[in-house]
Backbone as a ProteinNet text record, in pm:
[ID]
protein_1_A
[PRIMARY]
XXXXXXXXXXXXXXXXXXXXXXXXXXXXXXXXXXXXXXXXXXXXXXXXXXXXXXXXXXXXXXXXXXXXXXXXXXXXXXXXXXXXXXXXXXXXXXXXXXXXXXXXXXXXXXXXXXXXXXXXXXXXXXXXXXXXXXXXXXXXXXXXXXXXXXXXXXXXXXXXXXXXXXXXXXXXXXXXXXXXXXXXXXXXXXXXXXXXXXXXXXXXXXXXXXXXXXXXXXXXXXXXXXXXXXXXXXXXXXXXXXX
[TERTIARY]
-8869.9	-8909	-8831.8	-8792.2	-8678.7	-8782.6	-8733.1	-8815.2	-8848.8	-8986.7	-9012.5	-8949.5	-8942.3	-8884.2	-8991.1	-8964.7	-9089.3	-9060	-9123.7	-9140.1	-9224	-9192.3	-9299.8	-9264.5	-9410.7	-9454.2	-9446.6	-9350.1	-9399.6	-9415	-9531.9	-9585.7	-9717.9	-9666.5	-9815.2	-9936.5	-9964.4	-10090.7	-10092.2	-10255.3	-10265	-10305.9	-10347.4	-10380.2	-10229.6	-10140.9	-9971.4	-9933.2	-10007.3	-9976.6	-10014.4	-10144	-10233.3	-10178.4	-10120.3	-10139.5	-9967.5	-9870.3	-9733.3	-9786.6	-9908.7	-9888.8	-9994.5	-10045.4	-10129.2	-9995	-9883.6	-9779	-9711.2	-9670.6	-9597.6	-9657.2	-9753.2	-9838.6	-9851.1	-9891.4	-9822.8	-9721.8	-9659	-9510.2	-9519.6	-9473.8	-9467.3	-9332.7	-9226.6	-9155.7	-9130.7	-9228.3	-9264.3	-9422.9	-9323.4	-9450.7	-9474.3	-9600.8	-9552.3	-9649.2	-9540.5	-9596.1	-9643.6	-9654.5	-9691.5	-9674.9	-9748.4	-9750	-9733.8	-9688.1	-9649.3	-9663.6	-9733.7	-9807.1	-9720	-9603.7	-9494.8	-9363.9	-9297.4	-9172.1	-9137.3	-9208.7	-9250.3	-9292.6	-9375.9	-9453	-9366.4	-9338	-9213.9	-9085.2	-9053.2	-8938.9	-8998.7	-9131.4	-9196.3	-9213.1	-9234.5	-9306.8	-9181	-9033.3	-8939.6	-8924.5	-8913	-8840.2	-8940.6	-9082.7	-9189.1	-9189.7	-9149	-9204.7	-9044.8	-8935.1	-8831.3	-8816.4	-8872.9	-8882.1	-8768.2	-8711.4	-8591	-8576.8	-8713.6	-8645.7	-8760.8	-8737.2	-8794.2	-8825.4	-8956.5	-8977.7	-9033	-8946.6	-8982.2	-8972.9	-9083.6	-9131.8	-9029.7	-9000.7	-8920.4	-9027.6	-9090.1	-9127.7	-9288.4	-9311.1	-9396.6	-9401	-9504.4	-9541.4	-9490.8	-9437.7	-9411.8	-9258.2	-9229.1	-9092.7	-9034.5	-8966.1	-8948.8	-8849.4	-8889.5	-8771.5	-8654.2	-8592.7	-8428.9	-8417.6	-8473.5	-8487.8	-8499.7	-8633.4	-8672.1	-8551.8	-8504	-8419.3	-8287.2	-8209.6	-8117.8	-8111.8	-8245.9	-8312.9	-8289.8	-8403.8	-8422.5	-8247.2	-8182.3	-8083.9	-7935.5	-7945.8	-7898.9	-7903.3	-8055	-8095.9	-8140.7	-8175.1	-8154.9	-8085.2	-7970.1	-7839.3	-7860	-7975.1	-8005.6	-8098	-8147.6	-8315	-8222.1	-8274.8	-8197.7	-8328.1	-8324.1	-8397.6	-8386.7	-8477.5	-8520.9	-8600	-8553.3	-8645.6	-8694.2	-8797.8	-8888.8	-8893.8	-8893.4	-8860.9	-8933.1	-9009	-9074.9	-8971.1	-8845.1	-8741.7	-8588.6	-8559.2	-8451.8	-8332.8	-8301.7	-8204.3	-8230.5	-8358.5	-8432.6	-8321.7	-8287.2	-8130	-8224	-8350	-8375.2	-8389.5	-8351.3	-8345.2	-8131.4	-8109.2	-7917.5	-7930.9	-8017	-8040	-8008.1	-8127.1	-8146.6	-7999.2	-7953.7	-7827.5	-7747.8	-7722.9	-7630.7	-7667.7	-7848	-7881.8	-7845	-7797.5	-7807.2	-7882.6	-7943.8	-8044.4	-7959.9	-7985.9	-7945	-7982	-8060.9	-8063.9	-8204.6	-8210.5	-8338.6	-8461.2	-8597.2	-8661.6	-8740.7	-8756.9	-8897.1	-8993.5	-9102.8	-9243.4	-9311.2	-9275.4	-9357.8	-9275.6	-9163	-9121.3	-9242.7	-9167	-9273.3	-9252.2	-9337.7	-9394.1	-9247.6	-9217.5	-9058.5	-8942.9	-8942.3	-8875.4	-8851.8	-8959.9	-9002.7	-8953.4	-8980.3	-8952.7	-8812.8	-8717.1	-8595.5	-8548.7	-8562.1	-8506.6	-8478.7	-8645.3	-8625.9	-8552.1	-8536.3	-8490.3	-8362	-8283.5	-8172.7	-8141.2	-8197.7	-8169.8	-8113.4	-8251.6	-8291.3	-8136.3	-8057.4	-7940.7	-7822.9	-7835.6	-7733.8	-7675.6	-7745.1	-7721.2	-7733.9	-7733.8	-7798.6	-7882.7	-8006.1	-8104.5	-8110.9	-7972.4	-7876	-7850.9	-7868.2	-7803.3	-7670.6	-7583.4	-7444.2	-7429	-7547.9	-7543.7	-7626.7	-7717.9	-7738.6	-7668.3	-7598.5	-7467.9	-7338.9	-7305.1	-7230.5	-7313.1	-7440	-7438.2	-7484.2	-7532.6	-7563.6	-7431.7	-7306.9	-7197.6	-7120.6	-7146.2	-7131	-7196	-7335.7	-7368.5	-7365.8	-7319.9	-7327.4	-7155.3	-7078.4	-6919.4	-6847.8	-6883.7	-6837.9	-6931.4	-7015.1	-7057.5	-7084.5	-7036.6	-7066.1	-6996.6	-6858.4	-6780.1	-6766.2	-6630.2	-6539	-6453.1	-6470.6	-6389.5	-6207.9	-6169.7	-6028.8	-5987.2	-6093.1	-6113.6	-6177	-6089.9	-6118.8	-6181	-6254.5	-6313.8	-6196.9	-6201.6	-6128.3	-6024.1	-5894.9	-5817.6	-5788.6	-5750.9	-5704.9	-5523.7	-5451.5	-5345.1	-5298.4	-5169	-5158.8	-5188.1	-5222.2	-5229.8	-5104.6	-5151.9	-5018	-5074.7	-4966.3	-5013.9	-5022.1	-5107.9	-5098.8	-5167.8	-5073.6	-5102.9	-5106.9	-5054.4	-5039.1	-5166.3	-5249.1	-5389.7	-5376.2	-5404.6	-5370.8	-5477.1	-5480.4	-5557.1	-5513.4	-5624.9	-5619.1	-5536.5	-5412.5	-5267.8	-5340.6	-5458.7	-5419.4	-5540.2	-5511.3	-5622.5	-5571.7	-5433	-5326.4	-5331.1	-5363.8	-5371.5	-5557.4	-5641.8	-5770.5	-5802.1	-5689.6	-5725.5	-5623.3	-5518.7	-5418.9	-5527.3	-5642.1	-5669.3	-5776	-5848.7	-5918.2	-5842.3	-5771.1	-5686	-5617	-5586.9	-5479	-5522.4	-5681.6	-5716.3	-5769.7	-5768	-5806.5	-5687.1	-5716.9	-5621.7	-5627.3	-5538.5	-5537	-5661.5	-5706.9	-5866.5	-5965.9	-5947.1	-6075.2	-6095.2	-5934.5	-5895.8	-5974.9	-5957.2	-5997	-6146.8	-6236.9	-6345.4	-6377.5	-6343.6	-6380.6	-6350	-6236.2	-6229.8	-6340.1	-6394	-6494.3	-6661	-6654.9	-6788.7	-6779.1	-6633.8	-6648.8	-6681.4	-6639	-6657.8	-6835.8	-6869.3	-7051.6	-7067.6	-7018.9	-6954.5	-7076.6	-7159	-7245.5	-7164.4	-7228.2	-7164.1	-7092.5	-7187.6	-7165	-7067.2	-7060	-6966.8	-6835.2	-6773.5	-6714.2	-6652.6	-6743.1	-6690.2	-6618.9	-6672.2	-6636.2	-6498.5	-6503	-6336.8	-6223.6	-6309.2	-6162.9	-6169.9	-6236.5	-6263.8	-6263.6	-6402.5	-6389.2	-6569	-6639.7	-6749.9	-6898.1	-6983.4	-7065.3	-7079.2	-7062.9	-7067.3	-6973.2	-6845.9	-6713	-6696.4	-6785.5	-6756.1	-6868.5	-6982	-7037.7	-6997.5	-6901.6	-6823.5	-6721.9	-6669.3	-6562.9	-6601.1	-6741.3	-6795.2	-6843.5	-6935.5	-6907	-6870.7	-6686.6	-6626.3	-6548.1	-6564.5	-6544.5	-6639.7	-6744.2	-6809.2	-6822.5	-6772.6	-6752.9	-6645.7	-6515.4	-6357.6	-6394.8	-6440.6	-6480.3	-6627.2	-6708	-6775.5	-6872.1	-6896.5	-6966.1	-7122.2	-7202.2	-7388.6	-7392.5	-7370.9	-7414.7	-7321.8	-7351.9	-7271.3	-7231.6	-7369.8	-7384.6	-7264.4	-7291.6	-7182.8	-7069.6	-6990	-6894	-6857.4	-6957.8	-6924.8	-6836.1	-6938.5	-6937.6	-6789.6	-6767.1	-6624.4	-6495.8	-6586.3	-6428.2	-6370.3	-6531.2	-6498.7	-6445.4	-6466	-6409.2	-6296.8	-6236.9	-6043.3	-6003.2	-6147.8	-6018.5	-5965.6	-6036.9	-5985.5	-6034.2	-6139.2	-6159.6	-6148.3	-6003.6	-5940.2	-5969.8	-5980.6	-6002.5	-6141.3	-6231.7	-6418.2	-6474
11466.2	11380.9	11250	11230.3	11083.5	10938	10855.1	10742.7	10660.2	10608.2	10533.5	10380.1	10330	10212.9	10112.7	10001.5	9922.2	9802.4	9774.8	9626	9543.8	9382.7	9277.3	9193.1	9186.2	9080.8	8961.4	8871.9	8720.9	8633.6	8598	8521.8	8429.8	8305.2	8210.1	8290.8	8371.5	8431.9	8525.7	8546.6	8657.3	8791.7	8734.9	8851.4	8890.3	8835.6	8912.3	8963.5	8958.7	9030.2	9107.6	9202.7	9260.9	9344.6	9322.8	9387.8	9473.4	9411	9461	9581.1	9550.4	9634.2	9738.6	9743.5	9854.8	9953.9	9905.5	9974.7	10044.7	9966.3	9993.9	10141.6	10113.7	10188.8	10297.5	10326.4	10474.4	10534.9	10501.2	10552.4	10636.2	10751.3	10831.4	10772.7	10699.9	10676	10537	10436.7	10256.7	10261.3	10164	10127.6	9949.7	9914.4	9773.6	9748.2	9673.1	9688	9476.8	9449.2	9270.6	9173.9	9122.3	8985.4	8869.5	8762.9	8621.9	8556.8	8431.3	8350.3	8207.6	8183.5	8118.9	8168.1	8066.2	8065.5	8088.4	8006.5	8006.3	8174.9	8153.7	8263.7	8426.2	8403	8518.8	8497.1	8420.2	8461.8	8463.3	8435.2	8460.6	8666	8716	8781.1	8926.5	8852.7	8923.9	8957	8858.4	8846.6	8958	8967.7	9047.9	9207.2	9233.1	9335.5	9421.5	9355.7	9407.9	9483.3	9432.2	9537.4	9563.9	9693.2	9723.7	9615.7	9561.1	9490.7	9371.4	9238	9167.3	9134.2	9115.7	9072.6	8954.8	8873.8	8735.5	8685	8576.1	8494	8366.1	8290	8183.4	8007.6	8027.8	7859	7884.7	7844.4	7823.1	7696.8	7648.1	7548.6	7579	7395.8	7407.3	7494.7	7568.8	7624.6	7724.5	7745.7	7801.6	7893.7	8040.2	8079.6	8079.7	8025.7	8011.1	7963.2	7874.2	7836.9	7970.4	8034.8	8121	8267.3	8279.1	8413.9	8365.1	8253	8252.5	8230.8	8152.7	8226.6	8388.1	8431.1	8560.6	8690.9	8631.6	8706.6	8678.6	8528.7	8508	8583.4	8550.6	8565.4	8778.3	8851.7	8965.8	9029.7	9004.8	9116.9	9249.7	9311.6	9429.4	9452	9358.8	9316.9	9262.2	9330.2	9286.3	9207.9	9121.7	9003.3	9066.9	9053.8	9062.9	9000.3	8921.9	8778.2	8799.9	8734.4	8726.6	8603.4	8578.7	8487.1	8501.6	8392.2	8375.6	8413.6	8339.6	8337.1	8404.5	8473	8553.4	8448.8	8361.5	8225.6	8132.8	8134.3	8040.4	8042.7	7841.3	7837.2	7875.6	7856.8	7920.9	8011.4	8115.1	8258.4	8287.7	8166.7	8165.8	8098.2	7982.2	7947	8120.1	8137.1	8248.7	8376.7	8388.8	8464.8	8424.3	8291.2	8235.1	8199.4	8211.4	8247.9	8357.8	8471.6	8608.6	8725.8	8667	8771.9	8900.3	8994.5	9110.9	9142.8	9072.1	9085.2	8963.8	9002.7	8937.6	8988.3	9005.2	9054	8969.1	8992.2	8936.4	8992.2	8880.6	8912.8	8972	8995.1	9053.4	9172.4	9208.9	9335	9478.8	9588.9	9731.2	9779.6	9852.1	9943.5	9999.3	10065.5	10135.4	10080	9931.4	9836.9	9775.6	9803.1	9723.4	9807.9	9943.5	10036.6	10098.9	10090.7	10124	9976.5	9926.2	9752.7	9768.5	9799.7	9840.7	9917.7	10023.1	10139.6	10092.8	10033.1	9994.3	9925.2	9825.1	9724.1	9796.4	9856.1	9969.9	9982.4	10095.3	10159.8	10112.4	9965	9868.7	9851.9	9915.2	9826.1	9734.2	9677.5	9516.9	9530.8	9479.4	9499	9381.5	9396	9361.6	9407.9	9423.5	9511.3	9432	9498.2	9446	9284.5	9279.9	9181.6	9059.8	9065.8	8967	8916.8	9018.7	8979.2	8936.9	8954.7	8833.6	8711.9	8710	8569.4	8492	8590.9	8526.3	8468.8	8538.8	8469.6	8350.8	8373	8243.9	8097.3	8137.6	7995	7992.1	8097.3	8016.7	8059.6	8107.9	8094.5	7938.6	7866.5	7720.3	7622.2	7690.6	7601.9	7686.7	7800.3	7904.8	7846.4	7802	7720.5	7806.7	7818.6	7863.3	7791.3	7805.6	7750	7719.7	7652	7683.1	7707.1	7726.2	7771	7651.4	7625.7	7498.4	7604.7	7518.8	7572.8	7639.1	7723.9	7797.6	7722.8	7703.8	7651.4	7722.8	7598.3	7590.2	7656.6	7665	7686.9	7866.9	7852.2	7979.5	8088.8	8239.8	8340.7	8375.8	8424.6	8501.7	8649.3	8699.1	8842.5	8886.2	8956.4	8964.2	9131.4	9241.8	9324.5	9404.8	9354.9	9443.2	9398.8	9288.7	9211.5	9122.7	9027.3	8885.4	8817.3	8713.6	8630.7	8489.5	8409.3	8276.9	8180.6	8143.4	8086.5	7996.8	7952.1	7875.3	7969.5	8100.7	8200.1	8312.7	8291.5	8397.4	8452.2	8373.4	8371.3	8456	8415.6	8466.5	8578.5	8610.8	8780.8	8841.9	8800.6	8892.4	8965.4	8878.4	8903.9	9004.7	8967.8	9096.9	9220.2	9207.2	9296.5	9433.2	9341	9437.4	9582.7	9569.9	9664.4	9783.4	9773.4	9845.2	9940.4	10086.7	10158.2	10100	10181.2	10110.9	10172.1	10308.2	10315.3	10261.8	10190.9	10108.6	9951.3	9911.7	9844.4	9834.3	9940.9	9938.5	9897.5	10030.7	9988.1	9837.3	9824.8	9599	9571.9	9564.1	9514.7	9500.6	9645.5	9691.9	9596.9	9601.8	9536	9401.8	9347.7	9216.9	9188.7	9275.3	9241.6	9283.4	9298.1	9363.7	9475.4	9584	9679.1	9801.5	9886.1	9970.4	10100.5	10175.1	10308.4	10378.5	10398	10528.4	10422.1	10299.7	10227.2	10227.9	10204.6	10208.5	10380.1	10496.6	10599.5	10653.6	10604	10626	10550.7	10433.5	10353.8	10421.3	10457	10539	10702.9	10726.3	10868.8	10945	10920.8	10996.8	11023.7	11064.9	11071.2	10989	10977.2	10855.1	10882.6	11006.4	11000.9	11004.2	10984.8	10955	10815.7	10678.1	10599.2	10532.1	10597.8	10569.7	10563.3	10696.6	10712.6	10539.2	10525.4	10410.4	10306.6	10276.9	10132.8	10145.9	10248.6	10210.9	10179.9	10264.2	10247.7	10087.3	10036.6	9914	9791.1	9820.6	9707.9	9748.3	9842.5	9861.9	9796.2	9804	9722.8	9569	9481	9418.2	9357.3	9406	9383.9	9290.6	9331.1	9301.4	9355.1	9277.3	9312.3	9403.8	9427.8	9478.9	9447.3	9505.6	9490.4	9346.2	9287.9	9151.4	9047.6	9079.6	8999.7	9053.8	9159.4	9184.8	9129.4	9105.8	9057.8	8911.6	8823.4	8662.8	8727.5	8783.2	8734.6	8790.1	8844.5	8874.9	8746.9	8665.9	8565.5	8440.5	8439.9	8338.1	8353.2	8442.3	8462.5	8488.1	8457.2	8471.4	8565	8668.6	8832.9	8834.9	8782.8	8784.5	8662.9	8655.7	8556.5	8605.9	8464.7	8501.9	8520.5	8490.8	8533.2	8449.4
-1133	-1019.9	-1024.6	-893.2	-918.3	-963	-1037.6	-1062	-979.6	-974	-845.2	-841.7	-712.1	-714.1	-769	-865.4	-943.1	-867.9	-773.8	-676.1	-747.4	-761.1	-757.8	-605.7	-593.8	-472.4	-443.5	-469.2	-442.1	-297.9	-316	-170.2	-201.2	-166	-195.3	-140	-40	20.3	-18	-54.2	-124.3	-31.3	82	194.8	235.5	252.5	278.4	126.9	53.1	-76.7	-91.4	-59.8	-73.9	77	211.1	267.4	229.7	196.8	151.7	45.5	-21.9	-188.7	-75.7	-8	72.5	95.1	200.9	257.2	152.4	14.3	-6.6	-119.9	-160.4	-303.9	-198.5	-84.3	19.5	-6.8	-48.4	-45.7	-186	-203.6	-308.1	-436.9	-351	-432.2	-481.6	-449.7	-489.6	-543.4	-627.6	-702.9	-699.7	-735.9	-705.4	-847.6	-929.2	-1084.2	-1124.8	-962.2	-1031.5	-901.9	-877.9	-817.3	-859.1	-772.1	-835.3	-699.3	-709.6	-586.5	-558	-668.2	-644.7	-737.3	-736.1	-814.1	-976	-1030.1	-1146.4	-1225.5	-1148.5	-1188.7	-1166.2	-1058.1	-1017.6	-1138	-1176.7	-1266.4	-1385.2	-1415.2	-1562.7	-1593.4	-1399.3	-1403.4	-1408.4	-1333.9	-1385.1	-1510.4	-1566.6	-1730.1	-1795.4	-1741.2	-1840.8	-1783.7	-1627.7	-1586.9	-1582.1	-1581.1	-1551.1	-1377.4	-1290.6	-1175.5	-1119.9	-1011.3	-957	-857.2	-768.3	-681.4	-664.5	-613.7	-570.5	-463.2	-405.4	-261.8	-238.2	-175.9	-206	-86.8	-83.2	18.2	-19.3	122.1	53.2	74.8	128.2	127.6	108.7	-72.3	-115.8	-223.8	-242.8	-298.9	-443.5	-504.4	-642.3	-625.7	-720.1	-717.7	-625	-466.3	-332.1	-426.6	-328.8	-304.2	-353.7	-271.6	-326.1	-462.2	-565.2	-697.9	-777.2	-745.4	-839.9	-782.5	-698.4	-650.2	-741.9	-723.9	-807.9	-931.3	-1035.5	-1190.4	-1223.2	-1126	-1162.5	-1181.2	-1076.9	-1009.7	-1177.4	-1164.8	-1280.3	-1432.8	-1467.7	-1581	-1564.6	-1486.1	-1459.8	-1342.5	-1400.9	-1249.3	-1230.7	-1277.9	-1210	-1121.2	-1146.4	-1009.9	-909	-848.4	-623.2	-608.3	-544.4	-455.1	-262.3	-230.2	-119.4	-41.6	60.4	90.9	206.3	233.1	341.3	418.4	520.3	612.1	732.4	817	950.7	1038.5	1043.8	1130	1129.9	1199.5	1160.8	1154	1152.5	1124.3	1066.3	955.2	915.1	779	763.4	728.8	537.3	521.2	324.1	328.4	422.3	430.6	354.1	448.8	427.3	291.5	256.6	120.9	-4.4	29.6	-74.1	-91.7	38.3	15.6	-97.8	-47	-134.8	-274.4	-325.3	-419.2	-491.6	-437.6	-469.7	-441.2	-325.1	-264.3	-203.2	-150.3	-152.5	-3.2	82	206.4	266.6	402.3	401.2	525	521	654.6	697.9	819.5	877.3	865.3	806.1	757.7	873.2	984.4	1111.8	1096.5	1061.7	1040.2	1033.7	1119.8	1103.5	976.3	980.7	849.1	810.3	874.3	874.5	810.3	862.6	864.4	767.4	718.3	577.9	446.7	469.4	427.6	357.6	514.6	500.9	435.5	495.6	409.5	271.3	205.3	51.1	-2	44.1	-46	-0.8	104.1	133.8	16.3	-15.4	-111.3	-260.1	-270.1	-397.4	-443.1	-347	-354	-381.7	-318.3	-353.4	-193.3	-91	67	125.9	218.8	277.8	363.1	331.1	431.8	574.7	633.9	737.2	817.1	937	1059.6	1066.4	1140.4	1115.4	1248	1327.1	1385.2	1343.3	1206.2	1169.1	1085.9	1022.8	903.2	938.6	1071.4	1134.3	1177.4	1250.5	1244.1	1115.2	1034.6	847.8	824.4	828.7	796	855.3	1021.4	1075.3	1027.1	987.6	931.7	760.1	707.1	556.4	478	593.4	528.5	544	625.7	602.5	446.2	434.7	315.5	208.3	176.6	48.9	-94.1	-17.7	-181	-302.7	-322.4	-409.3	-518.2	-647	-678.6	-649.2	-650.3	-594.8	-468.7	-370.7	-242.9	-148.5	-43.5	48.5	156.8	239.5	378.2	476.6	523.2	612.2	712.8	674.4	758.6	868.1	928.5	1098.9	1112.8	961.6	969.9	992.1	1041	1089.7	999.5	1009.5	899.5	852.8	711.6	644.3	595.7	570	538.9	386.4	336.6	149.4	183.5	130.4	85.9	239.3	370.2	454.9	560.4	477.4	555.8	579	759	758	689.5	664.9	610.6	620	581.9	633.1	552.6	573.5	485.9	383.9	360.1	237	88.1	183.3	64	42	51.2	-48.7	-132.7	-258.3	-400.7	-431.4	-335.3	-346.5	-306.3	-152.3	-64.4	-175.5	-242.6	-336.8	-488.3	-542.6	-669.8	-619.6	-453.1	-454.8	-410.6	-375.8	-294.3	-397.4	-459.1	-567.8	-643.1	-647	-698.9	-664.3	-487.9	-389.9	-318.1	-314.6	-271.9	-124.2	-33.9	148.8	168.7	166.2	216.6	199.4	70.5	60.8	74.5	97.8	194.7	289.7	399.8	509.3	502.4	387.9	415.5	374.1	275.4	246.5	331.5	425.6	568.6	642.2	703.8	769.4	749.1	580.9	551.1	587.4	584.9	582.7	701.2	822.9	964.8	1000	934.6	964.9	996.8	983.7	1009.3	950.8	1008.7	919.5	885.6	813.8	730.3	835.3	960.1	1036.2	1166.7	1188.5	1276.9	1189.8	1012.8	944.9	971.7	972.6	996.2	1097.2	1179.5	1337	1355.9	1343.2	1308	1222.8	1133.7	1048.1	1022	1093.6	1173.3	1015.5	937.7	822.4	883.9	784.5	770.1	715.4	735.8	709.8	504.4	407.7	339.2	249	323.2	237.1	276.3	374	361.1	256.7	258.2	134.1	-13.2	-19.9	-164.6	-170.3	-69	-15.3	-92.6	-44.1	-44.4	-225.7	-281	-387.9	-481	-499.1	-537.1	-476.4	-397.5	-365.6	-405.8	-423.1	-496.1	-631.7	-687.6	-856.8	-881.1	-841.1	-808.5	-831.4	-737.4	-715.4	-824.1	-841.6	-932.6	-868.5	-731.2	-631.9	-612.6	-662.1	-665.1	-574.7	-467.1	-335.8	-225.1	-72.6	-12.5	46.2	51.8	121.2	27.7	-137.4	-238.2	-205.6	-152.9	-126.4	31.2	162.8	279.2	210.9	142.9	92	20.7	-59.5	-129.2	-31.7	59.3	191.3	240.9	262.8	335	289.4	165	69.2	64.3	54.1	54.7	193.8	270.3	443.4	470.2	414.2	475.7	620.9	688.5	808.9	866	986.2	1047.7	1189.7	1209.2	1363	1413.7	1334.4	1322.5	1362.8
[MASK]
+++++++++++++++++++++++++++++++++++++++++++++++++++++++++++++++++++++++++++++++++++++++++++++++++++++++++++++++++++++++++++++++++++++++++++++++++++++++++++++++++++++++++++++++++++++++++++++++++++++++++++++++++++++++++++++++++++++++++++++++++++

């Protein structure tokens, strides 16, 4: 029998805690092995429970969100973070990305919703439709910061490896670049543009499960958490010009 997914809950309320662990303890293949009512407590509760994924509320009292997602994410890189948010543009929702979160939903989200989100995460997907992950990137690629890496110039593109890119991130689209055959090229391309499995397939006229093979072998290359850490390091070297 495949192993179930081991969720902890974090959310200051305990009635949105209690009604997530209802949905989710349904499910034959989640388990939800711990709650935590802030920050603190959520990365005490990592370090003890080891869970596959985190579901985290971001604006609670004492230690928020974004603090305890980039602890936990830090101190255990195999736990995915998964954040919860009132507002689908709510900018500690873009906080927590750039923590290391792994995607993010709305707490009014359906049962379904909630559902596929997880196991999305689980797998190592983004619990992102490809139109919130362009406008996620519109507001947090001007302030994500790179070492060595200035904000996206205005100057003309140059080309590295057969890809334009933005002239003063040569040296950054070349070190990811190099280790990627042209197909998987394409697909890092694809992700970087918001691009989902079966829109990625349809573009390069393969199949939705050879662009799956694509992408993992592209965030193994890369050494990229998930897909969302692989969108952020497209955009840091200015693989997507013109966006």
């Amino acid at each position: 029998m495949t192993e179930k997914i081991r969720v902890l809950l974090v959310d200051d309320q305990q009635l949105i805690r209690l009604g997530f662990r209802m949905v989710l303890e349904a499910e034959n293949d989640i388990e939800v092995v711990g709650e935590a009512g802030d920050g603190e407590v959520a990365i005490a509760q990592a370090a003890a429970l080891q869970p596959d994924l985190v579901l985290m509320d971001i604006r609670m009292p004492g230690l928020d969100g974004i603090a305890a997602t980039e602890q936990i994410v830090h101190r255990h890189p195999q736990t995915r973070v998964l954040v919860l948010t009132t507002f689908d543009l709510d900018e500690y929702a873009f906080g927590a990305i750039r923590a290391g979160a792994s995607g993010f939903l709305l707490k009014d989200a359906q049962r379904h919703e909630l559902l596929s989100a997880l196991r999305a995460v689980h797998r190592g997907d983004a619990a992102l439709s490809p139109r919130i992950t362009r406008m996620l990137l519109q507001h947090v690629t001007p302030t994500l910061g790179v070492s060595g890496v200035s904000a996206v110039s205005p100057a003309s593109p140059t080309t590295v490896a057969g890809v334009e890119v933005a002239a003063d991130r040569g040296d950054a689209a070349a070190s990811l670049l190099e280790s990627l055959t042209d197909r998987e090229r394409d697909v890092f391309l694809a992700l970087a543009r918001g691009l989902s499995n079966a829109e990625i397939g349809d573009s390069l006229f393969v199949t939705e499960s050879t662009v799956k093979t694509h992408v993992g072998r592209v965030l193994a290359k890369l050494g990229a958490r998930d897909r969302i850490h692989a969108v952020i390091l497209a955009h840091r070297a200015g693989l997507v010009v013109g966006d």
